[in-house]
PDB file of C-alpha atoms in Angstrom:
ATOM      1  CA  MET A   1      27.237  -8.020 -10.616  1.00 48.00           C
ATOM      2  CA  SER A   2      30.083  -6.262  -8.685  1.00 50.00           C
ATOM      3  CA  VAL A   3      32.160  -8.184  -6.020  1.00 47.00           C
ATOM      4  CA  SER A   4      30.317  -6.041  -3.259  1.00 54.00           C
ATOM      5  CA  GLU A   5      26.811  -7.032  -4.575  1.00 51.00           C
ATOM      6  CA  LYS A   6      27.767 -10.794  -4.618  1.00 51.00           C
ATOM      7  CA  ASP A   7      29.015 -10.430  -0.864  1.00 53.00           C
ATOM      8  CA  GLU A   8      25.795  -8.517  -0.079  1.00 49.00           C
ATOM      9  CA  VAL A   9      23.743 -11.367  -1.649  1.00 48.00           C
ATOM     10  CA  GLU A  10      25.731 -14.133   0.040  1.00 52.00           C
ATOM     11  CA  GLN A  11      25.358 -12.367   3.372  1.00 51.00           C
ATOM     12  CA  SER A  12      21.623 -12.039   3.204  1.00 49.00           C
ATOM     13  CA  ALA A  13      21.152 -15.906   2.082  1.00 50.00           C
ATOM     14  CA  ALA A  14      19.304 -17.985   4.615  1.00 54.00           C
ATOM     15  CA  PRO A  15      17.933 -21.486   4.938  1.00 69.00           C
ATOM     16  CA  LEU A  16      14.271 -22.049   4.114  1.00 68.00           C
ATOM     17  CA  MET A  17      13.295 -22.703   7.586  1.00 75.00           C
ATOM     18  CA  GLU A  18      14.707 -19.268   8.757  1.00 80.00           C
ATOM     19  CA  HIS A  19      12.591 -17.770   6.109  1.00 75.00           C
ATOM     20  CA  LEU A  20       9.635 -19.588   7.387  1.00 81.00           C
ATOM     21  CA  ILE A  21      10.203 -18.685  10.975  1.00 85.00           C
ATOM     22  CA  GLU A  22      10.896 -14.924  10.029  1.00 84.00           C
ATOM     23  CA  LEU A  23       7.491 -14.990   8.045  1.00 85.00           C
ATOM     24  CA  ARG A  24       5.530 -16.426  10.937  1.00 90.00           C
ATOM     25  CA  ARG A  25       6.913 -13.709  13.281  1.00 90.00           C
ATOM     26  CA  ARG A  26       6.027 -11.049  10.808  1.00 89.00           C
ATOM     27  CA  LEU A  27       2.557 -12.398  10.504  1.00 92.00           C
ATOM     28  CA  MET A  28       1.996 -12.482  14.172  1.00 93.00           C
ATOM     29  CA  TRP A  29       2.973  -8.787  14.665  1.00 93.00           C
ATOM     30  CA  SER A  30       0.766  -7.958  11.833  1.00 92.00           C
ATOM     31  CA  ILE A  31      -2.331  -9.852  13.079  1.00 94.00           C
ATOM     32  CA  GLY A  32      -1.707  -8.954  16.396  1.00 94.00           C
ATOM     33  CA  GLY A  33      -1.346  -5.261  15.568  1.00 93.00           C
ATOM     34  CA  PHE A  34      -4.583  -5.363  13.493  1.00 94.00           C
ATOM     35  CA  PHE A  35      -6.364  -7.220  16.513  1.00 95.00           C
ATOM     36  CA  VAL A  36      -5.446  -4.586  19.072  1.00 96.00           C
ATOM     37  CA  ALA A  37      -6.516  -1.662  16.584  1.00 95.00           C
ATOM     38  CA  PHE A  38      -9.833  -3.650  15.700  1.00 96.00           C
ATOM     39  CA  LEU A  39     -10.532  -3.946  19.514  1.00 96.00           C
ATOM     40  CA  VAL A  40      -9.969  -0.244  20.120  1.00 96.00           C
ATOM     41  CA  CYS A  41     -12.029   0.870  17.204  1.00 95.00           C
ATOM     42  CA  PHE A  42     -14.828  -1.308  18.033  1.00 95.00           C
ATOM     43  CA  PHE A  43     -14.980   0.005  21.638  1.00 96.00           C
ATOM     44  CA  PHE A  44     -15.226   3.506  20.281  1.00 95.00           C
ATOM     45  CA  ALA A  45     -17.227   2.338  17.185  1.00 94.00           C
ATOM     46  CA  LYS A  46     -20.332   4.588  17.981  1.00 93.00           C
ATOM     47  CA  GLN A  47     -18.033   7.636  18.523  1.00 94.00           C
ATOM     48  CA  LEU A  48     -16.319   6.777  15.104  1.00 94.00           C
ATOM     49  CA  PHE A  49     -19.550   6.537  13.286  1.00 94.00           C
ATOM     50  CA  ASN A  50     -20.616   9.885  14.746  1.00 94.00           C
ATOM     51  CA  LEU A  51     -17.661  11.268  13.495  1.00 94.00           C
ATOM     52  CA  LEU A  52     -18.189   9.739  10.004  1.00 93.00           C
ATOM     53  CA  VAL A  53     -21.872  11.426  10.277  1.00 93.00           C
ATOM     54  CA  ILE A  54     -20.277  14.912  10.313  1.00 93.00           C
ATOM     55  CA  PRO A  55     -19.970  15.263   6.377  1.00 93.00           C
ATOM     56  CA  PHE A  56     -23.731  14.443   6.290  1.00 92.00           C
ATOM     57  CA  LYS A  57     -24.520  17.097   8.523  1.00 92.00           C
ATOM     58  CA  TRP A  58     -22.571  19.738   6.465  1.00 92.00           C
ATOM     59  CA  ALA A  59     -24.481  18.340   3.657  1.00 90.00           C
ATOM     60  CA  THR A  60     -27.762  19.251   5.513  1.00 90.00           C
ATOM     61  CA  GLN A  61     -26.575  22.686   5.915  1.00 89.00           C
ATOM     62  CA  TRP A  62     -25.737  23.148   2.528  1.00 86.00           C
ATOM     63  CA  ALA A  63     -29.243  21.843   1.395  1.00 83.00           C
ATOM     64  CA  GLY A  64     -30.695  24.493   3.787  1.00 82.00           C
ATOM     65  CA  LEU A  65     -31.914  21.947   6.395  1.00 81.00           C
ATOM     66  CA  ASP A  66     -31.295  21.464  10.247  1.00 81.00           C
ATOM     67  CA  PRO A  67     -28.195  19.662  10.739  1.00 79.00           C
ATOM     68  CA  HIS A  68     -29.363  18.672  14.329  1.00 80.00           C
ATOM     69  CA  LYS A  69     -32.251  16.533  12.741  1.00 80.00           C
ATOM     70  CA  VAL A  70     -29.974  14.272  10.825  1.00 84.00           C
ATOM     71  CA  GLU A  71     -31.518  10.753  11.279  1.00 88.00           C
ATOM     72  CA  LEU A  72     -30.226   7.318  10.180  1.00 91.00           C
ATOM     73  CA  ILE A  73     -31.919   4.140  10.793  1.00 91.00           C
ATOM     74  CA  TYR A  74     -31.570   0.250  10.834  1.00 91.00           C
ATOM     75  CA  THR A  75     -34.237  -2.100   9.783  1.00 91.00           C
ATOM     76  CA  ALA A  76     -32.772  -5.515  11.234  1.00 91.00           C
ATOM     77  CA  PRO A  77     -31.882  -5.986  14.853  1.00 90.00           C
ATOM     78  CA  GLN A  78     -28.376  -7.141  13.845  1.00 92.00           C
ATOM     79  CA  GLU A  79     -27.769  -4.509  11.506  1.00 93.00           C
ATOM     80  CA  PHE A  80     -26.132  -1.672  13.400  1.00 93.00           C
ATOM     81  CA  PHE A  81     -23.989  -4.273  15.445  1.00 95.00           C
ATOM     82  CA  PHE A  82     -22.428  -5.721  12.127  1.00 95.00           C
ATOM     83  CA  THR A  83     -22.075  -2.110  10.978  1.00 94.00           C
ATOM     84  CA  GLN A  84     -19.841  -1.556  14.062  1.00 95.00           C
ATOM     85  CA  VAL A  85     -18.015  -4.503  13.428  1.00 95.00           C
ATOM     86  CA  LYS A  86     -17.324  -3.675   9.866  1.00 95.00           C
ATOM     87  CA  LEU A  87     -16.358  -0.218  10.899  1.00 95.00           C
ATOM     88  CA  ALA A  88     -13.946  -1.448  13.434  1.00 95.00           C
ATOM     89  CA  MET A  89     -12.375  -3.682  10.892  1.00 95.00           C
ATOM     90  CA  PHE A  90     -11.886  -0.753   8.544  1.00 93.00           C
ATOM     91  CA  GLY A  91     -10.530   1.421  11.292  1.00 92.00           C
ATOM     92  CA  GLY A  92      -8.395  -1.385  12.583  1.00 93.00           C
ATOM     93  CA  MET A  93      -6.817  -1.963   9.155  1.00 92.00           C
ATOM     94  CA  VAL A  94      -6.124   1.803   8.486  1.00 89.00           C
ATOM     95  CA  ILE A  95      -4.455   2.094  11.932  1.00 91.00           C
ATOM     96  CA  ALA A  96      -2.440  -1.072  11.610  1.00 91.00           C
ATOM     97  CA  PHE A  97      -1.353  -0.460   7.980  1.00 87.00           C
ATOM     98  CA  PRO A  98       1.978   1.266   9.169  1.00 85.00           C
ATOM     99  CA  LEU A  99       2.823  -1.685  11.396  1.00 88.00           C
ATOM    100  CA  ILE A 100       1.819  -4.280   8.685  1.00 88.00           C
ATOM    101  CA  ALA A 101       3.657  -2.246   5.827  1.00 84.00           C
ATOM    102  CA  THR A 102       6.808  -2.154   8.136  1.00 85.00           C
ATOM    103  CA  GLN A 103       6.511  -5.848   8.735  1.00 87.00           C
ATOM    104  CA  ILE A 104       6.464  -6.745   5.106  1.00 84.00           C
ATOM    105  CA  TYR A 105       9.331  -4.429   4.515  1.00 81.00           C
ATOM    106  CA  LYS A 106      11.409  -6.002   7.192  1.00 83.00           C
ATOM    107  CA  PHE A 107      10.799  -9.447   5.716  1.00 82.00           C
ATOM    108  CA  ILE A 108      11.865  -8.544   2.280  1.00 80.00           C
ATOM    109  CA  ALA A 109      14.500  -6.232   3.035  1.00 75.00           C
ATOM    110  CA  PRO A 110      17.223  -8.793   3.774  1.00 76.00           C
ATOM    111  CA  GLY A 111      16.769 -10.044  -0.032  1.00 72.00           C
ATOM    112  CA  LEU A 112      17.164  -6.529  -1.336  1.00 67.00           C
ATOM    113  CA  TYR A 113      20.508  -4.809  -2.333  1.00 69.00           C
ATOM    114  CA  LYS A 114      21.202  -1.472  -0.233  1.00 69.00           C
ATOM    115  CA  ASN A 115      20.489   0.683  -3.042  1.00 65.00           C
ATOM    116  CA  GLU A 116      17.298  -0.936  -3.503  1.00 66.00           C
ATOM    117  CA  ARG A 117      16.406  -0.672   0.053  1.00 69.00           C
ATOM    118  CA  ASN A 118      17.020   2.854   0.185  1.00 67.00           C
ATOM    119  CA  ALA A 119      14.867   3.541  -2.900  1.00 67.00           C
ATOM    120  CA  PHE A 120      12.001   1.423  -1.393  1.00 72.00           C
ATOM    121  CA  LEU A 121      12.022   3.156   1.870  1.00 72.00           C
ATOM    122  CA  PRO A 122      10.637   6.553   0.634  1.00 74.00           C
ATOM    123  CA  PHE A 123       7.529   4.887  -1.140  1.00 76.00           C
ATOM    124  CA  LEU A 124       6.837   2.869   2.413  1.00 78.00           C
ATOM    125  CA  ILE A 125       6.615   6.263   3.861  1.00 82.00           C
ATOM    126  CA  ALA A 126       4.734   8.084   0.921  1.00 83.00           C
ATOM    127  CA  SER A 127       2.142   5.434   0.303  1.00 85.00           C
ATOM    128  CA  PRO A 128       0.004   6.096   3.732  1.00 86.00           C
ATOM    129  CA  ILE A 129       0.640   9.673   3.555  1.00 88.00           C
ATOM    130  CA  LEU A 130      -1.063   9.732   0.145  1.00 88.00           C
ATOM    131  CA  PHE A 131      -3.962   7.537   1.307  1.00 89.00           C
ATOM    132  CA  VAL A 132      -4.428  10.052   4.165  1.00 89.00           C
ATOM    133  CA  MET A 133      -4.731  12.790   1.749  1.00 90.00           C
ATOM    134  CA  GLY A 134      -7.067  10.806  -0.367  1.00 89.00           C
ATOM    135  CA  ALA A 135      -9.368  10.108   2.722  1.00 90.00           C
ATOM    136  CA  SER A 136      -9.152  13.631   3.804  1.00 91.00           C
ATOM    137  CA  LEU A 137     -10.494  14.812   0.363  1.00 89.00           C
ATOM    138  CA  VAL A 138     -13.336  12.304   0.593  1.00 90.00           C
ATOM    139  CA  TYR A 139     -14.326  13.531   4.320  1.00 92.00           C
ATOM    140  CA  PHE A 140     -13.923  17.075   3.761  1.00 92.00           C
ATOM    141  CA  PHE A 141     -15.387  17.570   0.390  1.00 88.00           C
ATOM    142  CA  PHE A 142     -16.582  14.677  -1.842  1.00 87.00           C
ATOM    143  CA  THR A 143     -18.918  13.165   0.984  1.00 89.00           C
ATOM    144  CA  PRO A 144     -20.574  16.211   1.792  1.00 90.00           C
ATOM    145  CA  MET A 145     -21.000  16.979  -2.011  1.00 87.00           C
ATOM    146  CA  VAL A 146     -22.600  13.480  -2.551  1.00 86.00           C
ATOM    147  CA  MET A 147     -24.871  13.662   0.142  1.00 88.00           C
ATOM    148  CA  TRP A 148     -25.970  17.006  -0.844  1.00 89.00           C
ATOM    149  CA  PHE A 149     -26.721  15.721  -4.099  1.00 85.00           C
ATOM    150  CA  PHE A 150     -28.910  12.855  -2.553  1.00 86.00           C
ATOM    151  CA  LEU A 151     -30.495  15.449  -0.372  1.00 86.00           C
ATOM    152  CA  ALA A 152     -31.547  17.712  -3.374  1.00 84.00           C
ATOM    153  CA  MET A 153     -33.803  14.882  -4.491  1.00 84.00           C
ATOM    154  CA  GLN A 154     -36.188  14.982  -1.496  1.00 83.00           C
ATOM    155  CA  GLN A 155     -39.686  16.271  -2.252  1.00 81.00           C
ATOM    156  CA  ALA A 156     -41.776  18.278   0.168  1.00 77.00           C
ATOM    157  CA  GLY A 157     -45.444  17.164   0.799  1.00 71.00           C
ATOM    158  CA  THR A 158     -48.069  19.492  -0.804  1.00 74.00           C
ATOM    159  CA  ASP A 159     -51.541  18.767  -1.929  1.00 70.00           C
ATOM    160  CA  ASP A 160     -50.412  17.586  -5.185  1.00 77.00           C
ATOM    161  CA  GLN A 161     -47.356  15.474  -4.401  1.00 78.00           C
ATOM    162  CA  VAL A 162     -46.390  13.187  -1.715  1.00 86.00           C
ATOM    163  CA  GLN A 163     -43.396  13.897   0.599  1.00 82.00           C
ATOM    164  CA  ILE A 164     -40.187  12.094   0.054  1.00 84.00           C
ATOM    165  CA  SER A 165     -37.487  12.135   2.444  1.00 84.00           C
ATOM    166  CA  LEU A 166     -34.036  10.661   2.882  1.00 85.00           C
ATOM    167  CA  LEU A 167     -33.716   8.263   5.651  1.00 87.00           C
ATOM    168  CA  PRO A 168     -30.310   6.419   4.945  1.00 90.00           C
ATOM    169  CA  LYS A 169     -29.556   3.282   6.727  1.00 93.00           C
ATOM    170  CA  VAL A 170     -26.511   2.975   8.879  1.00 94.00           C
ATOM    171  CA  SER A 171     -24.898   0.283   6.860  1.00 92.00           C
ATOM    172  CA  GLU A 172     -25.665   1.723   3.581  1.00 92.00           C
ATOM    173  CA  TYR A 173     -24.053   4.963   4.669  1.00 93.00           C
ATOM    174  CA  LEU A 174     -21.104   3.412   6.013  1.00 92.00           C
ATOM    175  CA  SER A 175     -20.596   1.407   2.911  1.00 91.00           C
ATOM    176  CA  LEU A 176     -21.068   4.756   0.961  1.00 89.00           C
ATOM    177  CA  ILE A 177     -18.218   6.413   2.762  1.00 91.00           C
ATOM    178  CA  MET A 178     -15.779   3.309   3.008  1.00 90.00           C
ATOM    179  CA  THR A 179     -16.242   2.916  -0.716  1.00 87.00           C
ATOM    180  CA  LEU A 180     -15.232   6.531  -1.183  1.00 87.00           C
ATOM    181  CA  ILE A 181     -12.459   6.457   1.193  1.00 89.00           C
ATOM    182  CA  PHE A 182     -10.958   3.001  -0.232  1.00 86.00           C
ATOM    183  CA  SER A 183     -11.310   4.516  -4.026  1.00 85.00           C
ATOM    184  CA  PHE A 184      -9.557   7.695  -3.330  1.00 87.00           C
ATOM    185  CA  GLY A 185      -7.019   6.172  -1.094  1.00 87.00           C
ATOM    186  CA  LEU A 186      -6.320   3.554  -3.957  1.00 85.00           C
ATOM    187  CA  VAL A 187      -6.213   6.060  -6.662  1.00 86.00           C
ATOM    188  CA  PHE A 188      -3.714   8.133  -4.715  1.00 88.00           C
ATOM    189  CA  GLN A 189      -1.223   5.424  -4.813  1.00 87.00           C
ATOM    190  CA  LEU A 190      -0.740   5.857  -8.390  1.00 86.00           C
ATOM    191  CA  PRO A 191       2.404   8.051  -8.259  1.00 85.00           C
ATOM    192  CA  VAL A 192       3.780   5.500  -5.843  1.00 85.00           C
ATOM    193  CA  VAL A 193       3.037   2.385  -8.058  1.00 83.00           C
ATOM    194  CA  THR A 194       4.207   4.185 -11.248  1.00 83.00           C
ATOM    195  CA  SER A 195       7.420   5.391  -9.464  1.00 81.00           C
ATOM    196  CA  LEU A 196       8.235   1.884  -8.374  1.00 79.00           C
ATOM    197  CA  MET A 197       7.786   0.555 -11.900  1.00 79.00           C
ATOM    198  CA  ALA A 198       9.930   3.450 -13.203  1.00 79.00           C
ATOM    199  CA  ARG A 199      12.622   2.705 -10.582  1.00 77.00           C
ATOM    200  CA  VAL A 200      13.000  -0.973 -11.602  1.00 72.00           C
ATOM    201  CA  GLY A 201      12.717   0.037 -15.359  1.00 74.00           C
ATOM    202  CA  MET A 202       9.394  -1.438 -16.192  1.00 78.00           C
ATOM    203  CA  LEU A 203       7.857   1.854 -17.095  1.00 78.00           C
ATOM    204  CA  SER A 204       9.191   5.049 -18.638  1.00 82.00           C
ATOM    205  CA  SER A 205       7.916   8.825 -18.453  1.00 83.00           C
ATOM    206  CA  GLN A 206       7.746   8.759 -22.278  1.00 86.00           C
ATOM    207  CA  ALA A 207       5.496   5.621 -22.171  1.00 85.00           C
ATOM    208  CA  LEU A 208       3.248   7.358 -19.745  1.00 85.00           C
ATOM    209  CA  VAL A 209       3.149  10.422 -22.052  1.00 87.00           C
ATOM    210  CA  GLU A 210       2.272   8.439 -25.106  1.00 87.00           C
ATOM    211  CA  LYS A 211      -0.661   6.617 -23.123  1.00 86.00           C
ATOM    212  CA  ARG A 212      -2.042   9.862 -21.713  1.00 87.00           C
ATOM    213  CA  LYS A 213      -5.350   9.677 -23.654  1.00 88.00           C
ATOM    214  CA  TRP A 214      -5.999   6.119 -22.817  1.00 90.00           C
ATOM    215  CA  ALA A 215      -5.315   6.865 -19.184  1.00 86.00           C
ATOM    216  CA  ILE A 216      -8.104   9.698 -19.266  1.00 88.00           C
ATOM    217  CA  VAL A 217     -10.553   7.375 -20.606  1.00 89.00           C
ATOM    218  CA  ILE A 218      -9.570   4.615 -18.037  1.00 88.00           C
ATOM    219  CA  ALA A 219      -9.667   7.089 -15.180  1.00 86.00           C
ATOM    220  CA  PHE A 220     -13.387   7.824 -16.096  1.00 87.00           C
ATOM    221  CA  VAL A 221     -14.224   3.960 -16.306  1.00 87.00           C
ATOM    222  CA  VAL A 222     -12.557   3.317 -13.275  1.00 82.00           C
ATOM    223  CA  ALA A 223     -14.198   5.945 -11.385  1.00 82.00           C
ATOM    224  CA  ALA A 224     -17.689   4.780 -12.811  1.00 81.00           C
ATOM    225  CA  VAL A 225     -17.065   1.215 -11.159  1.00 79.00           C
ATOM    226  CA  LEU A 226     -15.417   2.334  -7.910  1.00 74.00           C
ATOM    227  CA  THR A 227     -17.805   5.142  -6.945  1.00 73.00           C
ATOM    228  CA  PRO A 228     -21.732   5.313  -6.623  1.00 70.00           C
ATOM    229  CA  PRO A 229     -23.688   5.776  -9.461  1.00 69.00           C
ATOM    230  CA  ASP A 230     -23.736   9.687  -9.223  1.00 70.00           C
ATOM    231  CA  PRO A 231     -21.970  12.158 -11.539  1.00 77.00           C
ATOM    232  CA  ILE A 232     -20.316  14.162  -8.547  1.00 75.00           C
ATOM    233  CA  SER A 233     -18.416  11.134  -7.187  1.00 75.00           C
ATOM    234  CA  GLN A 234     -17.536   9.714 -10.415  1.00 79.00           C
ATOM    235  CA  ILE A 235     -16.189  13.173 -11.932  1.00 83.00           C
ATOM    236  CA  GLY A 236     -14.867  13.987  -8.536  1.00 81.00           C
ATOM    237  CA  LEU A 237     -12.681  10.642  -8.480  1.00 82.00           C
ATOM    238  CA  ALA A 238     -11.799  11.011 -12.185  1.00 86.00           C
ATOM    239  CA  ILE A 239     -10.307  14.450 -12.221  1.00 87.00           C
ATOM    240  CA  PRO A 240      -7.768  13.605  -9.166  1.00 86.00           C
ATOM    241  CA  THR A 241      -6.769  10.485 -11.095  1.00 86.00           C
ATOM    242  CA  ILE A 242      -5.811  12.468 -14.107  1.00 89.00           C
ATOM    243  CA  LEU A 243      -3.756  14.939 -12.053  1.00 89.00           C
ATOM    244  CA  LEU A 244      -2.235  12.231 -10.237  1.00 88.00           C
ATOM    245  CA  TYR A 245      -1.178  10.626 -13.710  1.00 88.00           C
ATOM    246  CA  GLU A 246       0.540  13.959 -14.473  1.00 89.00           C
ATOM    247  CA  VAL A 247       2.371  13.840 -11.314  1.00 87.00           C
ATOM    248  CA  SER A 248       3.310  10.340 -11.993  1.00 87.00           C
ATOM    249  CA  ILE A 249       5.015  11.561 -15.422  1.00 87.00           C
ATOM    250  CA  TRP A 250       6.706  14.091 -13.472  1.00 88.00           C
ATOM    251  CA  SER A 251       7.821  11.759 -10.992  1.00 84.00           C
ATOM    252  CA  ALA A 252       9.137   9.179 -13.627  1.00 84.00           C
ATOM    253  CA  ARG A 253      11.155  11.796 -15.144  1.00 86.00           C
ATOM    254  CA  LEU A 254      12.739  12.790 -12.053  1.00 85.00           C
ATOM    255  CA  ILE A 255      13.807   9.096 -11.295  1.00 82.00           C
ATOM    256  CA  GLU A 256      15.175   8.652 -14.901  1.00 82.00           C
ATOM    257  CA  ARG A 257      17.248  11.789 -14.366  1.00 84.00           C
ATOM    258  CA  SER A 258      18.320  10.362 -11.062  1.00 80.00           C
ATOM    259  CA  LYS A 259      19.096   6.891 -12.623  1.00 77.00           C
ATOM    260  CA  GLU A 260      21.283   8.717 -15.341  1.00 80.00           C
ATOM    261  CA  ARG A 261      23.153  10.672 -12.923  1.00 82.00           C
ATOM    262  CA  GLU A 262      23.959   7.512 -11.002  1.00 78.00           C
ATOM    263  CA  ARG A 263      24.869   5.665 -14.276  1.00 77.00           C
ATOM    264  CA  LEU A 264      27.292   8.312 -15.190  1.00 82.00           C
ATOM    265  CA  ALA A 265      28.935   8.369 -11.708  1.00 80.00           C
ATOM    266  CA  ARG A 266      29.218   4.692 -11.653  1.00 79.00           C
ATOM    267  CA  GLU A 267      30.750   4.454 -15.377  1.00 77.00           C
ATOM    268  CA  LYS A 268      33.215   7.285 -14.226  1.00 81.00           C
ATOM    269  CA  ARG A 269      34.257   5.293 -10.977  1.00 79.00           C
ATOM    270  CA  GLU A 270      34.796   2.138 -13.085  1.00 76.00           C
ATOM    271  CA  ALA A 271      36.884   4.024 -15.355  1.00 78.00           C
ATOM    272  CA  ALA A 272      38.820   5.470 -12.570  1.00 78.00           C
ATOM    273  CA  GLU A 273      39.440   2.079 -11.195  1.00 74.00           C
ATOM    274  CA  GLU A 274      40.649   0.609 -14.458  1.00 75.00           C
ATOM    275  CA  VAL A 275      43.247   3.431 -14.727  1.00 75.00           C
ATOM    276  CA  ALA A 276      44.225   2.656 -11.263  1.00 75.00           C
ATOM    277  CA  GLU A 277      44.705  -1.236 -12.007  1.00 71.00           C
ATOM    278  CA  LYS A 278      46.912  -0.692 -15.362  1.00 67.00           C
ATOM    279  CA  PRO A 279      50.023   0.444 -13.627  1.00 61.00           C
ATOM    280  CA  ALA A 280      49.698  -2.266 -11.150  1.00 55.00           C
ATOM    281  CA  ASP A 281      49.473  -4.850 -14.031  1.00 55.00           C
ATOM    282  CA  ALA A 282      52.522  -3.012 -15.867  1.00 54.00           C
ATOM    283  CA  SER A 283      54.665  -3.363 -12.857  1.00 54.00           C
ATOM    284  CA  SER A 284      53.815  -6.964 -12.428  1.00 55.00           C
ATOM    285  CA  THR A 285      54.859  -7.904 -15.879  1.00 53.00           C
TER     286      THR A 285
END
């Protein structure tokens, strides 16, 4: 540890009580931000739910049905109310996530070195962007595909067969789309996690390459666990996971090259400092 790093650690040291006060303040900001976002989302819960139903309408068009006749039901008096509460909580967490992540960063940043703070900040920005990318993929593509798959199972009533129609419950439809958004948003964090691990030296690009076969198998297993039991959503989650794994390998290689350049520059700087100190030592003798 260099002298500048020691000084930086000493400056960031604080008594336990100050840490607890700081933690309480960050928690209050995080909880307050979530509560405000929850109230806003609950006030517009019906409009948000209608927005989430749009992919269902697209699926009905793909199935050759009338999108204006899309119908969802609820079978318990309190079901739609709790569905709106769940939707408001989910929306509030998504909206408040940047604030919560910022508060977490501000709490841990004083305990990090300057270079660690500079390395951590890009990942803090990339994480919500990747989550939005995953959620957008769900909204514009996979939810319509999944609902089209389920709508294709309907059966028209004839003399020889009974009519079977899809009438999804509001709670079950919300659970379906929330599960897909959460699954894809979580999987899209893979480059962030692997890049952070590569940055701190816990993972290397060579190790990721060697474990590629296992990663493909695990991708399909995780997709089967996180998504509904239909092949479209499972394959649809597994393929982006594999692609993101390849992106993680590329990102780890870039980080390794950057760390190697930093190491060479540091060694060159230390060598120059040693050369500069030798004449001073010689003159003192």
